[in-house]
Coordinates of C-alpha atoms in Angstrom, one line a residue:
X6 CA 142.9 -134.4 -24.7
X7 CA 146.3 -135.4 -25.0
X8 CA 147.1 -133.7 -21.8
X9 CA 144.5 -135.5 -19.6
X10 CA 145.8 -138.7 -21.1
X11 CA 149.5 -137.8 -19.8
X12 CA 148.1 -136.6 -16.9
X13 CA 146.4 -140.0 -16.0
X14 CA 149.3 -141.7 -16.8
X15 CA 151.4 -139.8 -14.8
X16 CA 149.5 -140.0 -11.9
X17 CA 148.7 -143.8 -12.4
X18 CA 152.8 -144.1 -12.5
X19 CA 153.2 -142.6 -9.3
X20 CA 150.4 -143.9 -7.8
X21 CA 152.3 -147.5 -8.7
X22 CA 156.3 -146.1 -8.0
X23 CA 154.4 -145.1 -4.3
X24 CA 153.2 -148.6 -4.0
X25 CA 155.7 -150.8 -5.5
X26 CA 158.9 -148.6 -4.1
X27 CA 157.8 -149.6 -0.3
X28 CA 157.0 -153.3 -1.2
X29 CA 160.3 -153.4 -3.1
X30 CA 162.1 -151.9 -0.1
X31 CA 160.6 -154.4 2.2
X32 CA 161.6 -157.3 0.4
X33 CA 164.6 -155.9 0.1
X34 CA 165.2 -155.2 3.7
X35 CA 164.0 -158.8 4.4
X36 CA 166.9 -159.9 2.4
X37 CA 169.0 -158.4 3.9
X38 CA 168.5 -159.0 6.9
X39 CA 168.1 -162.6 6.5
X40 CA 171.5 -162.8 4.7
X41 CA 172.8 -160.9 7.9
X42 CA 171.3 -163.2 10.2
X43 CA 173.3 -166.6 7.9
X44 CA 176.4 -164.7 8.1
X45 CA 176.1 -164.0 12.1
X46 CA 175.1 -167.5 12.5
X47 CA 178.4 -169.1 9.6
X48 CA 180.7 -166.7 11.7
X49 CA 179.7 -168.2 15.4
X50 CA 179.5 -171.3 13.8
X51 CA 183.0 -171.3 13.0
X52 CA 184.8 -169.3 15.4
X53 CA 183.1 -171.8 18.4
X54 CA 183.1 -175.1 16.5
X55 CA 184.4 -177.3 19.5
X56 CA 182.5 -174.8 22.2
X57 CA 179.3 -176.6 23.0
X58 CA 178.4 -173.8 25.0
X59 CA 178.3 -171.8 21.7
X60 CA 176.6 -174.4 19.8
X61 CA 173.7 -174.6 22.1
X62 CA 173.5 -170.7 21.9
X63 CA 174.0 -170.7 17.8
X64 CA 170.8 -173.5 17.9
X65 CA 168.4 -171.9 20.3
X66 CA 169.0 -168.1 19.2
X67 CA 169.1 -168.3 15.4
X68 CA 164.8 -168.2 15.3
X69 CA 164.2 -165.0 17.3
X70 CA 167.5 -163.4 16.3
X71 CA 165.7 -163.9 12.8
X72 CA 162.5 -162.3 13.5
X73 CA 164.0 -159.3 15.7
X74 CA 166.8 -158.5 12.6
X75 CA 163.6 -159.1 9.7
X76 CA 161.3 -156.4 11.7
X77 CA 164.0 -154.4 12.4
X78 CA 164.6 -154.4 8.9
X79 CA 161.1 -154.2 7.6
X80 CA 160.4 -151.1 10.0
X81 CA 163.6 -149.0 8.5
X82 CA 162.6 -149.9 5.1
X83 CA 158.9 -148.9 5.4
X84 CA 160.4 -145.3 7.2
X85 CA 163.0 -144.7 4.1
X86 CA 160.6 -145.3 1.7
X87 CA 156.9 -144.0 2.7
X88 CA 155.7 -140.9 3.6
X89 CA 153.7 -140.3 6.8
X90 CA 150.5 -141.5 6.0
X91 CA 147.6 -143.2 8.2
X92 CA 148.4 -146.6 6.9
X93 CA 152.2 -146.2 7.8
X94 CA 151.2 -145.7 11.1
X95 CA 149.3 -148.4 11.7
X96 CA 151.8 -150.5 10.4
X97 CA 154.8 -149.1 12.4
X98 CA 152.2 -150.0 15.2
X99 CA 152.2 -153.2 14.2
X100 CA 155.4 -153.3 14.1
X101 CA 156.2 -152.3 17.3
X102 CA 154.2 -154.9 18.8
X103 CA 155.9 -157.9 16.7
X104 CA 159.6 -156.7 17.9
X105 CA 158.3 -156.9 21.2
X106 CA 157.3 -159.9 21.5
X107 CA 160.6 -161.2 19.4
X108 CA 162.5 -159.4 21.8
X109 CA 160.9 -160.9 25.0
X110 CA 161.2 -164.4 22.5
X111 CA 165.4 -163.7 22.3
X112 CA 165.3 -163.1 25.7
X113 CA 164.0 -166.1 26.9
X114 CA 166.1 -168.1 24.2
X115 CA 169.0 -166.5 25.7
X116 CA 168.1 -167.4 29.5
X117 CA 167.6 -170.8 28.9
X118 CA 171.0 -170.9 26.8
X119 CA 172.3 -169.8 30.2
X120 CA 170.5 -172.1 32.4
X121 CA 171.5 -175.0 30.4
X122 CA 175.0 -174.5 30.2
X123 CA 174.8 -174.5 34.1
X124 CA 173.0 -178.0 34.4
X125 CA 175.4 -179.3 31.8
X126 CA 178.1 -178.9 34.8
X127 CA 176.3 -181.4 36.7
X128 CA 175.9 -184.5 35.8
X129 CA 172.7 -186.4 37.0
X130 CA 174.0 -189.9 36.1
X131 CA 176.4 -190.4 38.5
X132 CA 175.6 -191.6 42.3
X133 CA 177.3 -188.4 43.5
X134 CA 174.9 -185.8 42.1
X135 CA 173.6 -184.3 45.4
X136 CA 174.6 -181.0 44.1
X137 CA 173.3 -182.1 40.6
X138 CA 170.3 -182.3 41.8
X139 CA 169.5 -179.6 44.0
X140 CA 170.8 -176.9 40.6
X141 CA 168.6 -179.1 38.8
X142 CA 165.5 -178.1 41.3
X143 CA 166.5 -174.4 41.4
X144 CA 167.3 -174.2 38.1
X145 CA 163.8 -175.5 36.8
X146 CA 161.9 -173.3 38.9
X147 CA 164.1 -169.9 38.2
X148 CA 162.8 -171.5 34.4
X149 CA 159.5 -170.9 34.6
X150 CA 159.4 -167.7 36.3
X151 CA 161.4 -166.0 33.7
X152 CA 159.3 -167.5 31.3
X153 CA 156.3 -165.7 33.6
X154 CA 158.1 -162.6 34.3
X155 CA 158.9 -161.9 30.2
X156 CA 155.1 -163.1 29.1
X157 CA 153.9 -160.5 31.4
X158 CA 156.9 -157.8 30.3
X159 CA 155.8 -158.5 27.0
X160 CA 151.8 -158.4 27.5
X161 CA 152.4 -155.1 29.5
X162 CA 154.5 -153.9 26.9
X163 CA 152.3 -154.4 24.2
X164 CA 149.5 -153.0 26.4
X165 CA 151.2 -149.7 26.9
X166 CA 151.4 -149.2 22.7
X167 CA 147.9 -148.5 23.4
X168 CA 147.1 -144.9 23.9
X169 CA 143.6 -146.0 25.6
X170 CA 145.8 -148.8 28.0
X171 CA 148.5 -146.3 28.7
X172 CA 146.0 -143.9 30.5
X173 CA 144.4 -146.8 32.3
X174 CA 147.5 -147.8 33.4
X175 CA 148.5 -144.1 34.5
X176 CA 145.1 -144.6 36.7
X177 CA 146.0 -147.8 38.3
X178 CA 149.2 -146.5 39.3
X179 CA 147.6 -143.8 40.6
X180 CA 145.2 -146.3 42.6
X181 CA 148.1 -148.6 43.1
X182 CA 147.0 -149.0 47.1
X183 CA 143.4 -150.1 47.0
X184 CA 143.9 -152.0 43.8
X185 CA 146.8 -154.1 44.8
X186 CA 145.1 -155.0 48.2
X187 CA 142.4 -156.2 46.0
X188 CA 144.2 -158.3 43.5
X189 CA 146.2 -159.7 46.5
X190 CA 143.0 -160.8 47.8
X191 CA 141.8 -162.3 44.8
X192 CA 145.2 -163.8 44.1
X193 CA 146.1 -165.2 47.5
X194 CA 146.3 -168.5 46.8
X195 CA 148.0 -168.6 43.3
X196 CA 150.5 -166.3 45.2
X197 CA 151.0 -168.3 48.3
X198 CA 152.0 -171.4 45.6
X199 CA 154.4 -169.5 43.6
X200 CA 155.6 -167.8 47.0
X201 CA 156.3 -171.7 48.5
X202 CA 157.6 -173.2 45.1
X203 CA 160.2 -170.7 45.8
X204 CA 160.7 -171.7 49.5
X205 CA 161.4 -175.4 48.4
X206 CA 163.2 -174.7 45.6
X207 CA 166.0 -173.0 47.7
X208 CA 165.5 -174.4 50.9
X209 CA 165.9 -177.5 49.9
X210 CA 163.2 -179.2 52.1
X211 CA 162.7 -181.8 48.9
X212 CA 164.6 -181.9 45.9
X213 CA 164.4 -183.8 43.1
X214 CA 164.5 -188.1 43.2
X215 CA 163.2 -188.0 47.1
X216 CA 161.3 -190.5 48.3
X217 CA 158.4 -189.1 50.6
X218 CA 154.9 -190.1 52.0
X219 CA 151.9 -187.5 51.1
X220 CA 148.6 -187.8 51.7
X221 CA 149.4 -191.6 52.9
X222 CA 151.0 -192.2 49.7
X223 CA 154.7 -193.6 49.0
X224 CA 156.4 -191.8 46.1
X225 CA 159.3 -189.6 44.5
X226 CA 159.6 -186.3 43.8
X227 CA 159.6 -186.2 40.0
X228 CA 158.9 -182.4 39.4
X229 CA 159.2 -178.9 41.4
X230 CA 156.9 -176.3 39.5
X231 CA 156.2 -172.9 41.1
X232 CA 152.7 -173.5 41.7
X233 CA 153.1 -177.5 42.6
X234 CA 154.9 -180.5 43.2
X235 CA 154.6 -184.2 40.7
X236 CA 154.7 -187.2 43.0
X237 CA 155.3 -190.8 41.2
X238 CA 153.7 -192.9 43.1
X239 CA 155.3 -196.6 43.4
X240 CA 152.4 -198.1 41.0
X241 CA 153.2 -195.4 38.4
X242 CA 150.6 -193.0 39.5
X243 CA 150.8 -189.0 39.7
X244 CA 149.8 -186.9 42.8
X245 CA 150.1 -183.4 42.0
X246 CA 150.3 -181.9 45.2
X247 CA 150.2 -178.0 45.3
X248 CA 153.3 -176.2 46.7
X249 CA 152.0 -174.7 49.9
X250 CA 151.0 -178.3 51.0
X251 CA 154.8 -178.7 52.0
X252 CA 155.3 -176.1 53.4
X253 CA 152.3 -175.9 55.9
X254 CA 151.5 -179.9 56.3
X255 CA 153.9 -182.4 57.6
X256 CA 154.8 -184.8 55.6
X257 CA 157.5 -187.9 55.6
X258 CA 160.8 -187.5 53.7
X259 CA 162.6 -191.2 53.3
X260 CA 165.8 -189.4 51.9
X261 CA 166.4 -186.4 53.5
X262 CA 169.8 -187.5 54.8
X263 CA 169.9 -191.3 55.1
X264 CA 167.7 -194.1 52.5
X265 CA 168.4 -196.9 54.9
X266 CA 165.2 -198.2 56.4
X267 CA 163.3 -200.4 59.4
X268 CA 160.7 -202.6 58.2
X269 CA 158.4 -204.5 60.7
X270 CA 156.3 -207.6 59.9
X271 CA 154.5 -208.6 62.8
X272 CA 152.2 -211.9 63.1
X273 CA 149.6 -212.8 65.9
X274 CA 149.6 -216.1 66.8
X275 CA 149.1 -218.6 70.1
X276 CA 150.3 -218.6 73.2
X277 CA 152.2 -221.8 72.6
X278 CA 154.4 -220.2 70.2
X279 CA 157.9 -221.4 70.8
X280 CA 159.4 -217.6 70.5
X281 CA 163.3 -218.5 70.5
X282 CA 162.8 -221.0 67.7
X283 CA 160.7 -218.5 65.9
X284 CA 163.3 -216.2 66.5
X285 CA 166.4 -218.8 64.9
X286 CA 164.4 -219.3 61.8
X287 CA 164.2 -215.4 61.4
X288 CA 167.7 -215.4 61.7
X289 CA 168.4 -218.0 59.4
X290 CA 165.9 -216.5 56.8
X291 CA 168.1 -213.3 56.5
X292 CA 170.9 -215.0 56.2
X293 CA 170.4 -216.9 53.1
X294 CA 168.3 -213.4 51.7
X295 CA 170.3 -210.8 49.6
X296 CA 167.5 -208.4 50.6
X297 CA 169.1 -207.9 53.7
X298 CA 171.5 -205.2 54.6
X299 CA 173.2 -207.2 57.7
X300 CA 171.9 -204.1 60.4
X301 CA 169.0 -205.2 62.2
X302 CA 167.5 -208.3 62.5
X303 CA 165.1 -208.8 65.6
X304 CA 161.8 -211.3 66.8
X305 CA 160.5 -209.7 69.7
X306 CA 156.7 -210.3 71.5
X307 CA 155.3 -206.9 71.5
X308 CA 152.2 -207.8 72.9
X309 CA 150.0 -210.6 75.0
X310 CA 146.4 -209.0 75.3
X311 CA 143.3 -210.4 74.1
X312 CA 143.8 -214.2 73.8
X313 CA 147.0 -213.7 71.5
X314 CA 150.6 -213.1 71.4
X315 CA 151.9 -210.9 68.7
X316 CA 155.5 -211.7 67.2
X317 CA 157.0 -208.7 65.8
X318 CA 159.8 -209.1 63.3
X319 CA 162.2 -206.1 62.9
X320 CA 164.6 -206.2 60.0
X321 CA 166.4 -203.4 57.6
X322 CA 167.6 -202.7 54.4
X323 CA 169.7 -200.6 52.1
X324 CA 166.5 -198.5 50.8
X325 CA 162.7 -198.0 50.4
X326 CA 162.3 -200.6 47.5
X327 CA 164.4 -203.1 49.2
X328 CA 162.8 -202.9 52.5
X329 CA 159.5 -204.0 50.8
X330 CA 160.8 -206.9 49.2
X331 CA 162.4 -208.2 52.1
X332 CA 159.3 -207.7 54.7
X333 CA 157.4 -209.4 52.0
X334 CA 159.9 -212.3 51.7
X335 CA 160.4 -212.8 55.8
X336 CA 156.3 -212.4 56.2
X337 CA 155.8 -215.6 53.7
X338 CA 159.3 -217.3 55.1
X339 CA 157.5 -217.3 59.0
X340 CA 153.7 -218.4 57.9
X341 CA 155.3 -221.6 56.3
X342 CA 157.6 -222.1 59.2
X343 CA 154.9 -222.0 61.3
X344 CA 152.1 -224.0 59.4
X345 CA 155.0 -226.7 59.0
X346 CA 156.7 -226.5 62.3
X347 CA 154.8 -225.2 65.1
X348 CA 151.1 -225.6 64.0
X349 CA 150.3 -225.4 67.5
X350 CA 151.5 -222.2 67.0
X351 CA 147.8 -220.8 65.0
X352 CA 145.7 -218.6 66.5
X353 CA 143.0 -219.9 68.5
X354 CA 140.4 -218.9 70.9
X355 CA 139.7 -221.1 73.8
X356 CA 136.4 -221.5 75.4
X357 CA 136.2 -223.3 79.1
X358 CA 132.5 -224.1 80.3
X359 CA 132.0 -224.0 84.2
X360 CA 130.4 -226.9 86.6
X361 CA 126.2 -226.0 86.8
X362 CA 125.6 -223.9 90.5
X363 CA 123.1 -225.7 92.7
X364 CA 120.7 -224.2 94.8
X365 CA 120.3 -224.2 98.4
X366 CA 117.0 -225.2 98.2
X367 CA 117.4 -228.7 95.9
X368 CA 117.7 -232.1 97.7
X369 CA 121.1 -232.5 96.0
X370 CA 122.2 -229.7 98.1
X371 CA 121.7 -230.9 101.5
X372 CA 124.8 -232.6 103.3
X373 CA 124.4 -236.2 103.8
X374 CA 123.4 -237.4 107.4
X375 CA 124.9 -240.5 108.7
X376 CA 123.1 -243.8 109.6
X377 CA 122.9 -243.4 113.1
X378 CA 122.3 -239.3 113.0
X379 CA 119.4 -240.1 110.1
X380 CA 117.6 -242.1 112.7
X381 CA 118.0 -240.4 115.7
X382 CA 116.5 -237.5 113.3
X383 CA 113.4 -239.6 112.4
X384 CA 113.3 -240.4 116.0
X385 CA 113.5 -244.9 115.0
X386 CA 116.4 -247.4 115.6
X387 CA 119.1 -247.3 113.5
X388 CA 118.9 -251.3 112.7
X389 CA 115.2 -250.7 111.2
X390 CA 116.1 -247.9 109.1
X391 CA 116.8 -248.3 105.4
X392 CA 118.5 -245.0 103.5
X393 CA 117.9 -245.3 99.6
X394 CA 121.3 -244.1 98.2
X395 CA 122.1 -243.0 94.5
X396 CA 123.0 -246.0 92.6
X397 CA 126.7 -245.6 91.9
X398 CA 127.4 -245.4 87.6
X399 CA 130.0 -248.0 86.5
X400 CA 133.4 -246.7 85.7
X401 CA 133.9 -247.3 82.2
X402 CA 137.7 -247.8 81.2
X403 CA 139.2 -244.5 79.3
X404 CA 139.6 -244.6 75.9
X405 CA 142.5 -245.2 74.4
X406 CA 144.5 -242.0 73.4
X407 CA 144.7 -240.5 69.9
X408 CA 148.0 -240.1 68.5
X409 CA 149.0 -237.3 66.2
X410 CA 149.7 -238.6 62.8
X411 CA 153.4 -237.4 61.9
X412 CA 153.4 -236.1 58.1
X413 CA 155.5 -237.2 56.6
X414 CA 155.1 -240.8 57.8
X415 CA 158.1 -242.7 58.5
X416 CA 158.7 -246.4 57.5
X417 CA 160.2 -246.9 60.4
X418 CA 157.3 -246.3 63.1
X419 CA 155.0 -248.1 60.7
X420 CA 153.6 -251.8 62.4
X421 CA 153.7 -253.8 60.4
X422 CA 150.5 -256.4 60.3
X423 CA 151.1 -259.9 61.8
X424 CA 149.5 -262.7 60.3
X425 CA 145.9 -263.1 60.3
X426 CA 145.4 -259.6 61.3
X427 CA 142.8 -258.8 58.5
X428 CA 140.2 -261.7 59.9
X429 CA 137.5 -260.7 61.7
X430 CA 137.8 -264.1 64.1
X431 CA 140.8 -262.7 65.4
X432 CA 141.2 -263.3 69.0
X433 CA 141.4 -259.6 71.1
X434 CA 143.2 -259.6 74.5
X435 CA 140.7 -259.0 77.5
X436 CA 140.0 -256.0 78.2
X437 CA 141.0 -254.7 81.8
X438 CA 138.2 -254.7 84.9
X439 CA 136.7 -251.2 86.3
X440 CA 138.5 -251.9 89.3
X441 CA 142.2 -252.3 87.2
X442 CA 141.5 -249.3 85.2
X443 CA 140.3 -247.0 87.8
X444 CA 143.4 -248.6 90.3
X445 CA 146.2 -248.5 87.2
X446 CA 145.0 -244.8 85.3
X447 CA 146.2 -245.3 81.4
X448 CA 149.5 -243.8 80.7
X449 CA 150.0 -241.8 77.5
X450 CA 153.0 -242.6 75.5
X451 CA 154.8 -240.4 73.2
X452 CA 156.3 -242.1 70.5
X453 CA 159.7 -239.7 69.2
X454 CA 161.4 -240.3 66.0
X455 CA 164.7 -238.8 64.7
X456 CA 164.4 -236.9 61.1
X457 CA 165.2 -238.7 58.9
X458 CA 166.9 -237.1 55.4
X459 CA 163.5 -236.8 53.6
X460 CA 162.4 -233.9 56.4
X461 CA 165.3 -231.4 54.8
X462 CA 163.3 -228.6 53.5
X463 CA 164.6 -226.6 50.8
X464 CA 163.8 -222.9 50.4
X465 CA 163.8 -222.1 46.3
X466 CA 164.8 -217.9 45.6
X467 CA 161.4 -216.7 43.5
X468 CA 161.8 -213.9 41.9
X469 CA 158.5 -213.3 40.8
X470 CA 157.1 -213.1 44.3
X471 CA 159.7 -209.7 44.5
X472 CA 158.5 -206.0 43.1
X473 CA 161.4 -204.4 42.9
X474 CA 163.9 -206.7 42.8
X475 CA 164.7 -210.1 40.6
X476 CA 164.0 -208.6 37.2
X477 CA 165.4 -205.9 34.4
X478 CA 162.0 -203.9 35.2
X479 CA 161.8 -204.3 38.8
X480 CA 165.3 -203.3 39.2
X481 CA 164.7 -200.1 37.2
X482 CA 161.8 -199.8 39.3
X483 CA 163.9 -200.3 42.3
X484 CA 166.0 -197.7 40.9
X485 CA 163.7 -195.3 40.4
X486 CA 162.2 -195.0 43.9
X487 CA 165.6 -195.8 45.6
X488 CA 166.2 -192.0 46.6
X489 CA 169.3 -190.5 45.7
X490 CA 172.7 -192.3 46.4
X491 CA 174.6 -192.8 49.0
X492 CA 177.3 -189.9 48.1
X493 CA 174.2 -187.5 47.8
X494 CA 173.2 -188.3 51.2
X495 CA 176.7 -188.3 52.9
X496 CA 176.5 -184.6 52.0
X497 CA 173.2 -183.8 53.6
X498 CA 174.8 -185.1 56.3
X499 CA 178.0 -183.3 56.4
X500 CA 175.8 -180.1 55.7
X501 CA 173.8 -180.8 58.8
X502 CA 176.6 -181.4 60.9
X503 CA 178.1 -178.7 60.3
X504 CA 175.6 -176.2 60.4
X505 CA 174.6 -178.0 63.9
X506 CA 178.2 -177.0 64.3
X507 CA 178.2 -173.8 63.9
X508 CA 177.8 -171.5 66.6
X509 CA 175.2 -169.2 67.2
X510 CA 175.4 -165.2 66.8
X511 CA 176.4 -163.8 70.4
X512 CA 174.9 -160.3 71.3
X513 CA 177.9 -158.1 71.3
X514 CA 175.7 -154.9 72.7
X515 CA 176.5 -153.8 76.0
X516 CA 173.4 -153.4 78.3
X517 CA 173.8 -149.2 79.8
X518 CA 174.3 -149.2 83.3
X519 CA 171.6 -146.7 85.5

């Protein structure tokens, strides 16, 4: 009896030593290599303290670097202390597929460590940061496919742990040909996106901070994926736009090498338009204007067709944000000058009637006979014969002419009322015979009167009548859809020049002789 009892004992003691021994190791082993991993990162903390490069690498890697040295440490623990068993083997497996994915996890950290110390080279707050900006555009998209290329390494890597996945995968290598042409199929678009993110990334058809027209939108380029492009729109929209839509539709790039700009603003008005004082106020409008870049400044008449004259106003500016502003500002400066100058000036349509046709056949319409032929016709004398004629209508005297009321009135060309003016007895001159007024026709008279200082009109700067200029917020708009600046853009152009500059590759083969 006593020898069962030690029996049991001594099995339930090594039944316990099996179990705690390998939960002692792995704490153990997670110890140390947690204490590893503090001494690594005290070490690099103190041998780069003024390095930022190694700051940013001690910060991003000390996670993962972590997990890969605790299952590293786990794992060896677990072999040391265990025997072969079915459970060990299920945990080594489990193992092996949580220092994968740590692995593919200090990878990445380790990519990004490298990709942000090369944007930290270029600064993006400076006007010149054309190059800035274009590493900025690569660098984002080479991002995010590492980030895709290690989730799938990982994913595959996991799958191929698998005894069942391994021998599907030796199949689909095997059937590598009609499989792929398949997937390509299926994945044709997704593949053509990621395919053109690439082509813009390094082609540098957009980059970052562009202003462009899509899809009859006016934006910026705000982000560059592999798969599409972020537009902000000028009323703080987004249009995501997928990637192959700029490289297969045309679209309008503001900044590709220069952000000065045309506006028109263009007005249809009468034909009595006086164009060259039309044209003066325009000029004197963008003079006083700070919206105006001192380039272009022209009033043509682009067109005379259908009862109207259009006045087209051409004027520039230092950038897309400007340019709106200032077309806005000239469109409101020439619709006052012409409802307070040249009224006559509004668009109009005339209508002009025509005299009523006759016919052959009415007695108005035959030709009137003299006396002596009338009765010669009727065959009596022409002493007896009496012709009714149309009783002539009495000339009424024209009335008197309407004068345009001048606003403002002057003092000066007011009459003054004599004395006894306001009573109805009041003796009027006599007014002139039908035969005076149809001998002496009435004469208009145009009374002229020199401005005074009261006409002076004063032009008052609004601000709140600008959208991207005037204000904190409409400058930061301004800003933000001003394109890139004008050092950025003085090296697109020297990089076109000279690659127009550069001379073409020259055959060098010799053609054989026969």
């Amino acid at each position: 009896m006593f020898l069962d009892v030690n029996s049991a004992v001594d099995v339930t003691a090594t039944e316990t030593a099996d179990v705690v021994g390998p939960i002692g190791a792995v704490v153990g082993a997670v110890v140390a290599a947690l204490v590893l991993a503090t001494i690594i990162s005290a070490v690099v903390r103190t041998a780069a303290r003024r390095s930022n490069l190694a700051m940013d690498l001690l910060a991003k890697v000390r996670r993962p670097l972590r997990a890969v040295l605790v299952i590293i440490a786990v794992w060896i623990a677990l072999r040391l202390s265990t025997e072969t068993s079915h459970w060990t083997l299920i945990a080594e497996h489990l193992l092996l597929i949580l220092l994968i994915a740590a692995a593919a996890w200090l990878i990445g950290a380790l990519a990004f460590v490298v990709e942000d110390a090369a944007l930290s080279r270029f600064r993006m707050d400076v006007p010149d940061n054309a190059r800035a900006r274009r590493v900025r555009t690569q660098i984002t998209v080479l991002r995010r496919l590492t980030v895709a290329i290690l989730a799938i390494c990982a994913i595959a890597g996991i799958l191929m742990t698998f005894p069942d996945a391994r021998a599907a995968g030796t199949s689909l290598f095997a059937s590598a040909g009609v499989l792929t042409i398949v997937a390509g199929l299926a994945a044709q678009s997704s593949l053509a996106n990621v395919f053109a993110g690439l082509q813009l990334a390094f082609t540098d058809a957009i980059r970052v901070d562009d202003v462009v027209i899509v899809e009859q939108e006016w934006g910026r380029i705000e982000e560059i994926t592999m798969t599409y492009v972020v537009v902000h729109l000028w009323d703080d929209r987004r249009l995501i736009v997928p990637s192959t839509h700029f490289t297969t539709t045309p679209f309008q790039n503001w900044t590709r090498r220069d952000a000065n700009l045309l506006g028109t603003v263009e007005l249809d008005l009468d034909w009595e338009v006086p164009v060259e004082a039309m044209r003066a106020e325009l000029t004197r409008l963008l003079a006083v204007s700070d919206l105006w870049d001192n380039r272009v400044g022209v009033l043509q008449v682009t067109e005379a067709t259908g009862g109207f004259v259009q006045v087209r106003a051409l004027a520039s500016a230092v950038d897309a944000p400007t340019l709106f502003d200032l077309r806005c500002y000239v469109r409101e400066g020439l619709v006052e000058w012409v409802q307070r100058t040249a009224p006559q000036s509004l668009p109009r349509t005339r209508i002009e009637g025509s005299s009523p046709v006759v016919s052959a056949a009415s007695p108005a319409a035959q030709p009137a006979l003299p006396d002596g032929d009338l009765a010669r016709a009727v065959g009596q004398a022409p002493a007896t014969v009496a012709v009714p004629r149309e009783p002539t209508p009495p000339v009424e005297p024209e009335p008197p002419v309407r004068t345009r009321r001048l606003a403002p009135a002057d003092p000066s060309l007011q009459r003054e009322p004599s004395e006894g003016s306001n009573q109805p007895d009041q003796p009027r001159p006599p007014a002139a015979s039908p035969a005076a007024a149809s001998a002496e026709p009435p004469t208009r008279r145009t009374t002229r009167r020199t401005p005074g200082p009261d006409d002076t009109v004063q032009f008052t700067m609004r601000t709140d009548s600008r959208l991207f200029t005037g204000s904190l917020d409409a400058v930061e708009r301004a800003q933000a859809f001003a394109g890139p600046g004008p050092e950025v853009l003085a090296e697109r152009e020297h990089t076109a020049e000279r690659a127009l500059a550069e001379p073409e590759p020259t055959d060098t083969t010799e053609t054989p002789r026969h």
